[in-house]
Amino acid sequence: MNKMKYYFASLLFLLVAVGFAQETQTKERESGHTNQNKFKQLYEEFATPNSYRSASGAPGPNYYQQQADYKMDITLDDKKAIIYGEETITYYNNSPDDLEYLWVQLDQNVRAKDSKSPLRNGGGVPLAEQPGTFAGKYLGEPFDGGFNIDYVKDASGKALSYTINQTMMRINIPQPLKSKAQMSFSIKWNYNIPDHTVNRARSGFEYFAKDDNRAYVIAQFFPRMAVYSDVEGWQNHQFWGSGEFALTFGDYEVNITVPADHILDATGTLQNRKEVFSKEMMNRYERAKKSYDKPVLIVTQAEAEAAEKIKSEKTKTWKFKAKNVRDYGFATSRKFIWDMQAVKVGGKNIMAVSLYPKEGNPLWGEYSTKAVAHTLKSYSEHSTNYPYPKAISVHAKNQGMEYPMICWNYGRPNEDGTYSDRVKYGMISVIIHEVGHNFFPMIVNSDERQWGWMDEGLDTFLQYMAEQEFGEKFPEAIAPNKAYPSRRGAPAKIVPYMSGDQSTIAPIMSNPENVYQLGPNAYGKPATALNILRETVMGRELFDHAFKTYSERWKFKHPTPEDFFRTMEDASAVDLDWYWRGWFYTTDYVDIGVKGIKKYYVSDKPSKKMQEYMAARNLTEADLPPLVYLADEDSEDFDANLKGKAPTENSKTLKEFMMDNLTAEERAAVKEPKYFYEIAFNKPGGIPMPLIVEYTYADGTTKNITYPPEIWRKNDQEVKLVISSISELKSVVVDPKLETADIDTSNNAWPKKEEKSDFDKFKRKVKG
């Protein structure tokens, strides 16, 4: 049997080679070109490996990163909605360079009265705008929310000069900060807290008119060190609003003073719990630390409603410490209900926590902490174990924003407590997504200012898996017999974007400020690309090992896109340069179809094309070894007597070969195919992908074959395959399960299905 397989393979190779020679012989000579093969390596796009970042994608032997430790005293004035702060930053220069000055981020300056951020976009009159956006643009004076810097001083109390350029402040130190040295300096500041329901501010307050209270979600509230690295030097790109944050790891000691009746939680471990908790709250907290199946209320709704009615004139200071975090956030209000439960991750107890006003119930009490706990388990399984002591979900209108150990999330029921499935799934999804950001970028600390997809895309990919697992774990939360309705991640979901107007599409490898549609570009497309990579290109085992390798290599470090791309290949032995190029570096799309099919039968006689080939080379049959020929059913020299017969009946040469080379037992085991097909697959789309084909035969059987993407390596536009079968071929379908985000499925089948109307074509295109 092995001999027989070898003979058929050799025969097929010869026929393909002959056909290729005939086709290329007739082409006109073309001018030369550079290597434009889609499978060439990304040497031109990637930086040269060095001692800081290795070719394998791992940190190099000389990899370094800076550290910034913060000690802060923060006071929130609830009556005036102002934050006052003093901080001491100790900055460690672990780089090999002496630093002439230091750069500090002042992100609140994006809301300064003279901010250039609102002036950076054109576009004319939109079709519609949210009321808050419209009011912020046209009604009243711009909100003055920038930092007011009182002083910058060195460790001895001497003033340091500084220069503010929009959202960046350069501190002009008297002498360069030497390599491996450290220095401390202090900043005092204040700013007006914005209403975050206007223009979707990432941080601020929501005002509740019915009870005259505010709920605060506070971040970007302090001057923060910019990143200095081997890749960028100082990452001091301005904060314009879309590109988020590049931040340095450090340790925090933060004291936050708020009205005495406020409930507050924040990044880090609470140091004075017995001072700020009542005895009953302490008892409930101890129960919560042992409750793994459901949350325990630390502050009940009745208690929160009672607190809303009386505003304390006293204050209370909450003290926190956080180790090895890249940022800081807190939430505070007298309106907050507070619940917690324990989660076991990597042998450690983690607290899953929710803060929400009564306006969030009953939805939040039912699902928020449940979603937090599930996210910690799911993400830890797929990336790296969650290292921090807690994860907090805070209810905030129209919000979705993340910080270490704490995040703000939307999802509000109607006033009567009812809510739609859309609101429910939206809330669960945003909690999974924002809690998931604890892993990317809070642990695996990518540069969000430059590469938005490295946190948003990776997080959305893991979110998709966590959502599907949530639906399996909590079927009572999902419609009967339905999967979780993920908004992003499934291949078909990205088709409308990838098939859209190319003038409004940018490559994933673009700065978030420069893309047209940030959601599909930084969230949806990279998440879909990774999902397809896992399910269709690499397989789960190889992908999962490589992804966890990346997560472990770069936790608490600063990876670049190349570090991710290289690690995924290094840990899997799968060449993926073609995939990164197509999905991440271009706006190409996937479109693979069936171009045509020809039926052949085995013959003893050379076809007319074969005869022409021989004549062109002055060859006769006597000059060639014994050959088996395939006759095209639609050609003029086809003999109808060849139909329906076994190959050995139509070819004396083949029969003699089998008699001379196979034993009687081997000949008895041979199943002779009666049908041979040449199938031409074309690729109108620019991205090469695995060719996934389902063949259906007259006897009712089907065969599914996935040809590797390398099948396109020598012809990026069309490939021809020869298949043989006992039964007649009835249909061929490319990508039958819609695994590749193919933007046009009208060419995916043979025989081609007729579309009845223009409306059918429209539905097909939208569905993908």
XYZ file of N, CA and C in Angstrom, residues 433-566:
402
model
N -14.884 42.538 31.332
C -13.853 43.247 30.571
C -12.988 44.113 31.483
N -13.609 44.917 32.344
C -12.833 45.854 33.153
C -12.070 45.151 34.267
N -12.667 44.161 34.897
C -11.905 43.362 35.866
C -10.765 42.648 35.145
N -11.042 42.201 33.926
C -10.004 41.533 33.144
C -8.811 42.411 32.845
N -9.025 43.717 32.797
C -7.903 44.630 32.571
C -6.867 44.562 33.698
N -7.225 43.998 34.845
C -6.222 43.780 35.870
C -5.058 42.948 35.327
N -5.344 42.078 34.372
C -4.307 41.223 33.793
C -3.576 41.938 32.657
N -4.335 42.594 31.802
C -3.779 43.357 30.673
C -4.453 44.725 30.665
N -3.803 45.813 31.077
C -2.356 45.991 31.192
C -1.848 46.160 32.618
N -2.663 45.883 33.648
C -2.218 46.190 35.000
C -1.116 45.248 35.476
N -1.101 44.013 34.989
C -0.037 43.062 35.343
C 0.944 42.937 34.176
N 0.451 42.531 33.014
C 1.277 42.538 31.803
C 1.189 43.955 31.247
N 2.187 44.771 31.554
C 2.071 46.228 31.530
C 2.473 46.813 30.173
N 1.579 46.733 29.206
C 1.858 47.270 27.871
C 1.689 48.782 27.849
N 2.184 49.379 26.791
C 2.122 50.830 26.596
C 0.815 51.174 25.893
N -0.203 51.528 26.670
C -1.511 51.841 26.090
C -1.483 53.126 25.261
N -0.612 54.021 25.614
C -0.551 55.287 24.888
C -0.168 55.056 23.430
N 0.655 54.033 23.180
C 1.130 53.755 21.822
C 0.368 52.615 21.157
N 0.071 51.552 21.916
C -0.527 50.342 21.321
C -1.807 49.991 22.066
N -2.908 50.628 21.672
C -4.176 50.389 22.360
C -4.631 48.947 22.314
N -4.316 48.246 21.221
C -4.814 46.874 21.067
C -4.159 45.905 22.040
N -2.956 46.257 22.547
C -2.253 45.301 23.400
C -2.950 45.091 24.735
N -3.707 46.075 25.187
C -4.517 45.821 26.373
C -5.967 45.550 25.986
N -6.537 46.376 25.105
C -7.958 46.219 24.770
C -8.222 44.941 23.972
N -7.373 44.659 23.013
C -7.595 43.486 22.171
C -7.375 42.186 22.914
N -6.266 42.107 23.669
C -6.005 40.891 24.436
C -7.070 40.689 25.504
N -7.486 41.786 26.130
C -8.530 41.693 27.148
C -9.858 41.260 26.533
N -10.211 41.810 25.379
C -11.480 41.441 24.739
C -11.477 39.982 24.311
N -10.316 39.479 23.885
C -10.188 38.059 23.546
C -10.457 37.182 24.767
N -9.814 37.498 25.894
C -10.040 36.728 27.117
C -11.456 36.930 27.640
N -12.005 38.118 27.425
C -13.396 38.397 27.803
C -14.339 37.460 27.068
N -14.092 37.272 25.761
C -14.949 36.383 24.966
C -14.955 34.969 25.559
N -13.782 34.458 25.902
C -13.727 33.121 26.488
C -14.418 33.096 27.847
N -14.189 34.133 28.659
C -14.814 34.178 29.984
C -16.334 34.271 29.880
N -16.833 35.023 28.900
C -18.287 35.130 28.707
C -18.885 33.778 28.348
N -18.242 33.071 27.414
C -18.763 31.761 27.019
C -18.747 30.797 28.205
N -17.694 30.869 29.001
C -17.608 30.017 30.189
C -18.645 30.439 31.236
N -18.923 31.741 31.335
C -19.947 32.227 32.263
C -21.304 31.629 31.899
N -21.609 31.599 30.603
C -22.873 31.025 30.156
C -22.990 29.549 30.489
N -21.850 28.844 30.440
C -21.855 27.415 30.778
C -21.966 27.192 32.282
N -21.309 28.068 33.056
C -21.291 27.904 34.511
C -22.594 28.364 35.153
N -23.197 29.412 34.581
C -24.435 29.965 35.143
C -25.537 29.947 34.085
N -25.997 28.767 33.690
C -27.012 28.693 32.622
C -28.312 29.397 32.992
N -28.577 29.544 34.279
C -29.812 30.213 34.692
C -29.801 31.691 34.312
N -28.610 32.241 34.061
C -28.515 33.653 33.678
C -28.697 33.861 32.187
N -28.714 32.760 31.437
C -28.768 32.828 29.980
C -30.104 32.269 29.505
N -30.586 32.771 28.370
C -31.819 32.237 27.786
C -31.656 30.733 27.551
N -32.713 29.949 27.723
C -32.617 28.490 27.587
C -32.004 28.062 26.250
N -31.074 27.117 26.353
C -30.431 26.525 25.170
C -29.696 27.550 24.310
N -29.245 28.620 24.917
C -28.517 29.646 24.180
C -27.112 29.792 24.747
N -26.194 30.205 23.879
C -24.860 30.556 24.339
C -24.855 32.010 24.774
N -23.854 32.391 25.545
C -23.741 33.789 25.974
C -23.607 34.671 24.731
N -24.401 35.732 24.630
C -24.417 36.553 23.409
C -23.262 37.563 23.373
N -22.046 37.054 23.197
C -20.876 37.935 23.172
C -20.968 38.919 22.022
N -20.623 40.152 22.319
C -20.676 41.210 21.314
C -19.489 41.130 20.347
N -18.347 40.694 20.872
C -17.128 40.621 20.069
C -16.433 39.296 20.310
N -15.644 38.870 19.332
C -14.839 37.668 19.481
C -15.126 36.615 18.437
N -16.406 36.341 18.160
C -16.766 35.366 17.141
C -16.404 35.908 15.760
N -15.886 35.069 14.855
C -15.418 35.561 13.547
C -16.444 36.388 12.782
N -17.696 35.962 12.763
C -18.705 36.670 11.966
C -18.935 38.100 12.454
N -18.631 38.365 13.741
C -18.908 39.687 14.301
C -18.034 40.784 13.691
N -16.853 40.426 13.173
C -15.926 41.445 12.665
C -16.094 41.662 11.162
N -16.927 40.867 10.509
C -17.081 40.951 9.060
C -17.547 42.333 8.590
N -18.576 42.937 9.204
C -18.998 44.261 8.715
C -17.866 45.286 8.741
N -17.014 45.227 9.759
C -15.891 46.172 9.838
C -14.859 45.883 8.763
N -14.445 44.622 8.633
C -13.371 44.290 7.691
C -13.813 44.410 6.241
N -15.108 44.361 6.004
C -15.613 44.511 4.632
C -16.058 45.941 4.349
N -15.767 46.853 5.283
C -16.232 48.220 5.143
C -15.364 49.080 4.247
N -15.646 50.357 4.266
C -14.945 51.348 3.455
C -13.491 51.440 3.901
N -12.569 51.120 2.992
C -11.155 51.102 3.349
C -10.645 52.479 3.769
N -11.307 53.537 3.357
C -10.845 54.870 3.724
C -11.101 55.180 5.192
N -11.893 54.355 5.873
C -12.165 54.573 7.292
C -11.694 53.389 8.141
N -10.720 52.644 7.632
C -10.164 51.513 8.364
C -8.657 51.702 8.465
N -8.104 51.480 9.637
C -6.662 51.562 9.858
C -6.157 50.198 10.318
N -4.879 49.892 10.085
C -4.328 48.642 10.631
C -4.389 48.630 12.147
N -4.457 47.456 12.724
C -4.415 47.339 14.176
C -3.162 48.008 14.727
N -2.056 47.867 14.025
C -0.787 48.443 14.478
C -0.764 49.941 14.197
N -1.716 50.634 14.793
C -1.830 52.088 14.665
C -2.010 52.684 16.055
N -1.531 53.909 16.240
C -1.760 54.599 17.496
C -3.255 54.839 17.676
N -3.787 54.628 18.882
C -5.245 54.768 19.077
C -5.794 56.144 18.737
N -4.966 57.176 18.769
C -5.446 58.502 18.395
C -5.675 58.629 16.891
N -5.084 57.719 16.116
C -5.078 57.882 14.667
C -5.997 56.922 13.929
N -6.819 56.166 14.650
C -7.719 55.227 13.995
C -9.104 55.852 13.868
N -9.875 55.344 12.922
C -11.200 55.899 12.645
C -12.264 55.282 13.555
N -12.164 53.997 13.786
C -13.168 53.286 14.573
C -12.433 52.507 15.656
N -12.282 53.125 16.821
C -11.435 52.556 17.863
C -11.974 51.226 18.373
N -13.293 51.104 18.502
C -13.866 49.860 19.013
C -13.515 48.652 18.175
N -13.882 48.652 16.892
C -13.507 47.504 16.049
C -11.997 47.343 15.904
N -11.269 48.457 15.819
C -9.838 48.385 15.549
C -9.044 47.839 16.728
N -9.264 48.367 17.921
C -8.438 48.009 19.072
C -9.044 46.894 19.916
N -10.357 46.709 19.847
C -11.031 45.691 20.642
C -11.422 44.486 19.783
N -12.312 44.727 18.802
C -12.948 43.638 18.086
C -12.030 42.852 17.175
N -11.268 43.532 16.328
C -10.455 42.821 15.343
C -9.327 42.021 15.981
N -8.527 42.608 16.911
C -7.495 41.775 17.528
C -8.067 40.619 18.337
N -9.207 40.831 19.004
C -9.830 39.733 19.755
C -10.246 38.610 18.819
N -10.837 38.978 17.680
C -11.240 37.974 16.694
C -10.028 37.272 16.119
N -8.976 38.027 15.833
C -7.760 37.436 15.277
C -7.184 36.397 16.230
N -7.169 36.696 17.511
C -6.625 35.744 18.482
C -7.553 34.547 18.655
N -8.850 34.775 18.590
C -9.797 33.666 18.683
C -9.620 32.703 17.507
N -9.503 33.238 16.303
C -9.285 32.392 15.121
C -7.938 31.691 15.214
N -6.928 32.403 15.708
C -5.608 31.804 15.869
C -5.680 30.602 16.804
N -6.448 30.741 17.873
C -6.562 29.655 18.858
C -7.380 28.480 18.330
N -8.504 28.792 17.714
C -9.442 27.735 17.346
C -9.131 27.080 16.003
N -8.573 27.844 15.064
C -8.488 27.362 13.680
C -7.065 27.213 13.168
N -6.187 28.143 13.526
C -4.837 28.135 12.959
C -3.874 27.292 13.788
N -3.793 27.562 15.092
C -2.834 26.863 15.943
C -3.434 25.665 16.663
N -4.664 25.774 17.072
C -5.252 24.777 17.963
C -5.065 25.213 19.404
N -5.976 24.782 20.262
C -6.005 25.282 21.639
C -4.748 24.923 22.433
N -4.245 23.711 22.272
C -3.108 23.287 23.088
C -1.879 24.145 22.824
N -1.532 24.328 21.556
C -0.368 25.134 21.218
C -0.584 26.595 21.584
N -1.762 27.114 21.254
C -2.034 28.524 21.550
C -1.994 28.792 23.048
N -2.689 27.966 23.825
C -2.800 28.233 25.255
C -1.437 28.206 25.931
N -0.595 27.269 25.532
C 0.755 27.220 26.119
C 1.539 28.479 25.765
N 1.468 28.904 24.516
C 2.213 30.085 24.079
C 1.688 31.344 24.760
N 0.366 31.460 24.891
C -0.218 32.651 25.501
C 0.138 32.736 26.984
N 0.108 31.615 27.663
C 0.501 31.617 29.073
C 1.990 31.917 29.211
N 2.785 31.445 28.263
C 4.216 31.752 28.293
C 4.433 33.251 28.192
N 3.722 33.895 27.267
C 3.815 35.352 27.138
C 3.402 36.030 28.441
N 2.292 35.593 29.015
C 1.785 36.215 30.242
C 2.780 36.071 31.384
N 3.404 34.912 31.513
C 4.361 34.695 32.591
C 5.661 35.453 32.344
N 6.110 35.468 31.096
C 7.356 36.177 30.788
C 7.264 37.670 31.094
N 6.098 38.247 30.811
C 5.989 39.700 30.830
C 5.112 40.245 31.950
N 4.746 39.411 32.929
C 3.996 39.964 34.064
C 4.916 40.899 34.849
N 4.366 42.030 35.235
C 5.074 43.099 35.937
C 6.235 43.672 35.113
N 6.121 43.544 33.786
C 7.124 44.121 32.892
C 6.418 44.879 31.772
N 7.214 45.466 30.857
C 6.704 46.323 29.793
C 6.927 45.672 28.423
N 5.997 44.841 27.945
C 6.192 44.214 26.632
C 5.795 45.132 25.483
N 6.359 44.831 24.303
C 5.978 45.497 23.060
C 5.208 44.509 22.202
N 4.590 44.967 21.110
C 3.929 44.010 20.214
C 4.872 42.916 19.718
N 6.117 43.285 19.425
C 7.064 42.286 18.925
C 7.347 41.213 19.965
N 7.394 41.596 21.234
C 7.606 40.612 22.286
C 6.459 39.603 22.299
N 5.242 40.083 22.076
C 4.091 39.177 22.009
C 4.178 38.285 20.773
N 4.388 38.886 19.607
C 4.436 38.114 18.369
C 5.533 37.047 18.429
N 6.707 37.434 18.893
C 7.837 36.504 18.921
C 7.619 35.381 19.928
